[in-house]
Structure formats: C-alpha cells, structure tokens
Amino acid sequence: MGMELDKSTRKPYVRPVKANWWTNKGFYIAYMLREGTCIPVLLFVLELLWLYGCIAVGAASGDLGGIQKLLFAQKVIQHPVTILFNILVLVATLYHAFTWFNLMPKAQRVIIKNKLLDGKYFVIALYALTILVTIFGAVCFFTDFLWIFLK
C-alpha cells in the first residue's frame, strides 16, 4: 500500500496570539479604539429606539399610562448619566470620523490622467461634506422644532 496523498502527517504551524496583541503598538491601539467606537454608537441607537418607542406609545395613547411613559423618558434623557453617555458617544463618533477621514487617502487612491490625486483633497472633501450635512441636519431639525412651537 502506498502513502495516502490527501492526508498530511505534518502538523501546521500555528503562531500563538496573545489576547493583548493590540497593546504592543500605538497604531494597533488607535485601530482598536476606532473599531471599538461601534459599541457606544450601538448603545446610543438602542437608547434612541427606546425613546422613539416611548414617544410613539405616549402620543398614540391618550391615557395616563402613555403620559407617564413620556414623563419617564423625559426624566431618563435629562439624567446626568444619560447626558454624560451622550457626550461620550459624540466624542467616540468624532474620534472615529477624524481617524477614518485621515486614513481615507491610504484606503482610496484616485488616479486622474495617469497622476495620483493628492490625499489632502479627500480629507478636505470629507470634512466639508460632514460640515454641510451637519448644517443641513441642524437646519431641518430646528425648523421642525420651531414649527411645533409656532403652531
């Protein structure tokens, strides 16, 4: 009988990886921090969904239970821990945006007429777009917000 060709008798080398591999270099720490910003953002989205649910139930039902849900939601969002958490989410999101925008020229290369476009144009365009969308969102929010009170 010959040797089976589909089985290897050698064990493959598996390099050991420690759980704290990312603490060895500053680049890895920044990478893990940027990727870790998804956790507070997820919790913030769950907070918003809960608040929308409270508002929907409170507005849909004209009874005392719905009004109590609205008042409870108001107390929760005015609590200092919630305000501190929302500030933390804002900082995490700004950190993520800042690091991603500065990384973008390395991730996306554009060649126009056989010349590589300078990466600073990407960064400037991303910041400009972010500022424009923020202004647009603020205008939409505050005009809706004012419209409610001007009725």
Coordinates of C-alpha atoms in Angstrom, one line a residue, residues 11-149:
K11 CA 1.2 19.5 11.8
P12 CA 0.7 23.1 10.5
Y13 CA 2.5 25.8 12.5
V14 CA 0.0 28.0 14.3
R15 CA 1.6 31.1 15.7
P16 CA 0.4 31.9 19.2
V17 CA -1.5 35.1 19.5
K18 CA -1.9 36.7 22.9
A19 CA -5.2 38.4 23.9
N20 CA -3.4 41.7 24.3
W21 CA -1.7 41.7 20.9
W22 CA -3.0 45.1 20.1
T23 CA -1.3 46.8 23.1
N24 CA 2.1 46.5 21.6
K25 CA 2.0 49.4 19.1
G26 CA 0.3 52.8 19.1
F27 CA -1.1 52.1 15.7
Y28 CA -2.9 49.0 16.9
I29 CA -4.3 50.8 19.9
A30 CA -5.7 53.6 17.7
Y31 CA -7.1 50.9 15.4
M32 CA -8.9 49.1 18.2
L33 CA -10.2 52.3 19.7
R34 CA -11.6 53.3 16.3
E35 CA -13.2 49.9 15.9
G36 CA -14.5 50.0 19.5
T37 CA -16.5 53.1 18.9
C38 CA -19.2 50.9 17.4
I39 CA -20.2 49.8 21.0
P40 CA -21.3 53.2 22.3
V41 CA -22.9 54.0 19.0
L42 CA -24.9 50.8 19.2
L43 CA -26.0 51.7 22.7
F44 CA -27.0 55.2 21.6
V45 CA -29.1 53.7 18.8
L46 CA -30.8 51.4 21.3
E47 CA -31.4 54.5 23.5
L48 CA -33.0 56.4 20.6
L49 CA -35.2 53.4 19.6
W50 CA -36.4 53.2 23.2
L51 CA -37.1 56.9 23.3
Y52 CA -39.0 56.7 20.0
G53 CA -41.0 53.8 21.3
C54 CA -41.9 55.8 24.5
I55 CA -42.9 58.8 22.4
A56 CA -44.9 56.7 20.0
V57 CA -46.8 54.9 22.8
G58 CA -47.2 58.1 24.7
A59 CA -48.5 60.0 21.8
A60 CA -50.8 57.3 20.5
S61 CA -52.5 56.6 23.8
G62 CA -54.3 59.5 25.3
D63 CA -54.5 57.8 28.7
L64 CA -52.4 58.4 31.8
G65 CA -50.1 55.4 31.1
G66 CA -48.9 56.9 27.9
I67 CA -48.2 60.3 29.5
Q68 CA -46.3 58.6 32.3
K69 CA -44.1 56.9 29.7
L70 CA -43.4 60.2 28.2
L71 CA -42.5 61.8 31.5
F72 CA -40.3 58.8 32.4
A73 CA -38.5 59.1 29.1
Q74 CA -38.0 62.8 29.7
K75 CA -36.5 62.1 33.2
V76 CA -34.2 59.5 31.7
I77 CA -32.8 61.7 28.9
Q78 CA -32.3 64.6 31.4
H79 CA -30.4 62.4 33.9
P80 CA -26.7 63.4 34.2
V81 CA -25.6 59.8 33.4
T82 CA -27.5 59.9 30.1
I83 CA -26.1 63.3 29.3
L84 CA -22.6 62.1 30.1
F85 CA -23.2 59.0 28.0
N86 CA -24.4 61.0 25.0
I87 CA -21.3 63.2 25.3
L88 CA -19.1 60.1 25.3
V89 CA -20.9 58.9 22.2
L90 CA -20.3 62.2 20.5
V91 CA -16.6 62.1 21.4
A92 CA -16.3 58.5 20.1
T93 CA -18.1 59.4 16.9
L94 CA -15.9 62.4 16.3
Y95 CA -12.8 60.3 17.0
H96 CA -13.9 57.7 14.6
A97 CA -14.6 60.3 11.9
F98 CA -11.3 62.1 12.4
T99 CA -9.2 58.9 12.3
W100 CA -11.2 57.5 9.3
F101 CA -11.0 60.7 7.3
N102 CA -7.3 60.9 7.8
L103 CA -7.0 57.2 6.8
M104 CA -9.1 57.6 3.7
P105 CA -6.3 58.7 1.3
K106 CA -4.5 55.4 2.1
A107 CA -7.6 53.3 1.6
Q108 CA -8.9 55.0 -1.6
R109 CA -6.5 56.1 -4.3
V110 CA -7.7 58.1 -7.3
I111 CA -5.7 58.4 -10.5
I112 CA -6.7 61.2 -12.9
K113 CA -4.9 61.4 -16.2
N114 CA -2.2 59.0 -15.0
K115 CA -1.5 61.1 -11.9
L116 CA -2.3 60.1 -8.3
L117 CA -4.6 62.7 -6.7
D118 CA -3.1 64.2 -3.5
G119 CA -4.8 62.7 -0.4
K120 CA -5.3 66.0 1.2
Y121 CA -8.2 66.7 -1.2
F122 CA -10.0 63.6 0.1
V123 CA -9.6 64.8 3.7
I124 CA -10.8 68.3 2.9
A125 CA -13.8 67.0 0.9
L126 CA -14.8 64.6 3.7
Y127 CA -14.7 67.4 6.3
A128 CA -16.5 69.8 4.0
L129 CA -19.2 67.2 3.3
T130 CA -19.6 66.4 7.0
I131 CA -19.9 70.1 7.9
L132 CA -22.6 70.6 5.1
V133 CA -24.6 67.6 6.2
T134 CA -24.4 68.7 9.8
I135 CA -25.6 72.2 8.9
F136 CA -28.4 70.7 6.8
G137 CA -29.5 68.4 9.6
A138 CA -29.4 71.1 12.2
V139 CA -31.5 73.4 10.0
C140 CA -34.0 70.6 9.3
F141 CA -34.2 69.8 13.0
F142 CA -34.5 73.3 14.3
T143 CA -37.0 74.4 11.7
D144 CA -39.2 71.3 12.6
F145 CA -38.6 72.0 16.2
L146 CA -39.6 75.7 15.9
W147 CA -42.6 74.7 13.7
I148 CA -44.0 72.7 16.5
F149 CA -43.9 75.7 18.8

